[in-house]
Amino acid sequence: MGTIIVGIILICAVGVIIRNMIKDKRAGKSIQCGGDCKNCKGHCH
């Protein structure tokens, strides 16, 4: 029973993380770049 509960919690956590990554991607934020172009050294351009 405990294994099932832990599995459900993990699936939910992964789902939230993936949803946030997709939302950030649609908003123009890059996963690799933190959006701090002054410290990016030109990788953003």
Short mmCIF file of N, CA and C in Angstrom, two decimals:
data_model
loop_
_atom_site.label_atom_id
_atom_site.label_comp_id
_atom_site.label_asym_id
_atom_site.label_seq_id
_atom_site.Cartn_x
_atom_site.Cartn_y
_atom_site.Cartn_z
N MET A 1 0.83 -1.20 0.00
CA MET A 1 0.00 0.00 0.00
C MET A 1 0.86 1.25 0.00
N GLY A 2 1.92 1.26 0.82
CA GLY A 2 2.82 2.41 0.90
C GLY A 2 3.54 2.67 -0.42
N THR A 3 3.88 1.58 -1.13
CA THR A 3 4.57 1.72 -2.41
C THR A 3 3.67 2.41 -3.42
N ILE A 4 2.41 2.09 -3.41
CA ILE A 4 1.46 2.71 -4.34
C ILE A 4 1.33 4.20 -4.05
N ILE A 5 1.25 4.56 -2.79
CA ILE A 5 1.12 5.97 -2.41
C ILE A 5 2.36 6.75 -2.82
N VAL A 6 3.54 6.19 -2.56
CA VAL A 6 4.79 6.85 -2.94
C VAL A 6 4.87 6.98 -4.46
N GLY A 7 4.45 5.97 -5.18
CA GLY A 7 4.45 6.01 -6.64
C GLY A 7 3.53 7.11 -7.17
N ILE A 8 2.35 7.22 -6.59
CA ILE A 8 1.41 8.27 -7.02
C ILE A 8 1.99 9.65 -6.75
N ILE A 9 2.62 9.83 -5.59
CA ILE A 9 3.23 11.12 -5.26
C ILE A 9 4.34 11.45 -6.26
N LEU A 10 5.17 10.47 -6.60
CA LEU A 10 6.24 10.70 -7.57
C LEU A 10 5.70 11.05 -8.95
N ILE A 11 4.66 10.36 -9.38
CA ILE A 11 4.06 10.64 -10.69
C ILE A 11 3.50 12.06 -10.71
N CYS A 12 2.87 12.46 -9.63
CA CYS A 12 2.33 13.83 -9.55
C CYS A 12 3.45 14.86 -9.58
N ALA A 13 4.53 14.61 -8.86
CA ALA A 13 5.65 15.55 -8.82
C ALA A 13 6.28 15.69 -10.20
N VAL A 14 6.49 14.59 -10.88
CA VAL A 14 7.06 14.64 -12.23
C VAL A 14 6.12 15.36 -13.18
N GLY A 15 4.83 15.14 -13.05
CA GLY A 15 3.85 15.83 -13.89
C GLY A 15 3.89 17.33 -13.70
N VAL A 16 4.01 17.78 -12.45
CA VAL A 16 4.09 19.21 -12.16
C VAL A 16 5.37 19.80 -12.75
N ILE A 17 6.47 19.10 -12.62
CA ILE A 17 7.74 19.58 -13.16
C ILE A 17 7.67 19.71 -14.67
N ILE A 18 7.14 18.70 -15.34
CA ILE A 18 7.02 18.74 -16.80
C ILE A 18 6.08 19.86 -17.23
N ARG A 19 4.97 20.04 -16.52
CA ARG A 19 4.03 21.11 -16.85
C ARG A 19 4.70 22.47 -16.73
N ASN A 20 5.50 22.67 -15.67
CA ASN A 20 6.21 23.94 -15.50
C ASN A 20 7.25 24.15 -16.59
N MET A 21 7.93 23.09 -17.01
CA MET A 21 8.92 23.22 -18.09
C MET A 21 8.25 23.61 -19.39
N ILE A 22 7.09 23.02 -19.70
CA ILE A 22 6.36 23.36 -20.92
C ILE A 22 5.86 24.79 -20.85
N LYS A 23 5.35 25.20 -19.69
CA LYS A 23 4.86 26.57 -19.50
C LYS A 23 5.99 27.58 -19.68
N ASP A 24 7.17 27.29 -19.13
CA ASP A 24 8.31 28.18 -19.28
C ASP A 24 8.77 28.24 -20.74
N LYS A 25 8.75 27.12 -21.42
CA LYS A 25 9.16 27.08 -22.83
C LYS A 25 8.22 27.93 -23.67
N ARG A 26 6.92 27.85 -23.42
CA ARG A 26 5.95 28.65 -24.17
C ARG A 26 6.08 30.13 -23.86
N ALA A 27 6.57 30.46 -22.66
CA ALA A 27 6.76 31.85 -22.26
C ALA A 27 8.07 32.42 -22.80
N GLY A 28 8.84 31.59 -23.50
CA GLY A 28 10.10 32.04 -24.08
C GLY A 28 11.31 31.87 -23.20
N LYS A 29 11.13 31.22 -22.07
CA LYS A 29 12.27 30.98 -21.18
C LYS A 29 12.94 29.69 -21.61
N SER A 30 14.25 29.71 -21.58
CA SER A 30 15.02 28.54 -21.96
C SER A 30 15.37 27.73 -20.73
N ILE A 31 15.44 26.44 -20.89
CA ILE A 31 15.81 25.57 -19.78
C ILE A 31 17.31 25.72 -19.49
N GLN A 32 18.12 25.87 -20.53
CA GLN A 32 19.56 25.97 -20.36
C GLN A 32 19.98 27.35 -19.86
N CYS A 33 19.29 28.37 -20.30
CA CYS A 33 19.67 29.74 -19.96
C CYS A 33 18.70 30.26 -18.91
N GLY A 34 19.23 30.85 -17.86
CA GLY A 34 18.39 31.37 -16.80
C GLY A 34 17.75 32.70 -17.13
N GLY A 35 18.01 33.22 -18.34
CA GLY A 35 17.44 34.49 -18.74
C GLY A 35 18.26 35.68 -18.26
N ASP A 36 19.39 35.41 -17.67
CA ASP A 36 20.27 36.46 -17.17
C ASP A 36 21.36 36.69 -18.22
N CYS A 37 21.02 37.47 -19.25
CA CYS A 37 21.90 37.60 -20.41
C CYS A 37 23.20 38.33 -20.09
N LYS A 38 23.26 39.12 -19.04
CA LYS A 38 24.53 39.78 -18.71
C LYS A 38 25.56 38.77 -18.23
N ASN A 39 25.12 37.63 -17.72
CA ASN A 39 26.05 36.59 -17.29
C ASN A 39 26.10 35.42 -18.27
N CYS A 40 25.41 35.56 -19.38
CA CYS A 40 25.28 34.46 -20.34
C CYS A 40 26.50 34.38 -21.27
N LYS A 41 27.22 35.45 -21.43
CA LYS A 41 28.39 35.53 -22.29
C LYS A 41 28.04 35.27 -23.75
N GLY A 42 26.86 35.75 -24.18
CA GLY A 42 26.49 35.70 -25.59
C GLY A 42 25.77 34.46 -26.05
N HIS A 43 25.51 33.52 -25.18
CA HIS A 43 24.84 32.29 -25.58
C HIS A 43 23.37 32.53 -25.93
N CYS A 44 22.79 33.60 -25.39
CA CYS A 44 21.38 33.88 -25.63
C CYS A 44 21.13 34.43 -27.04
N HIS A 45 22.15 35.01 -27.62
CA HIS A 45 21.96 35.68 -28.90
C HIS A 45 22.28 34.75 -29.99
#
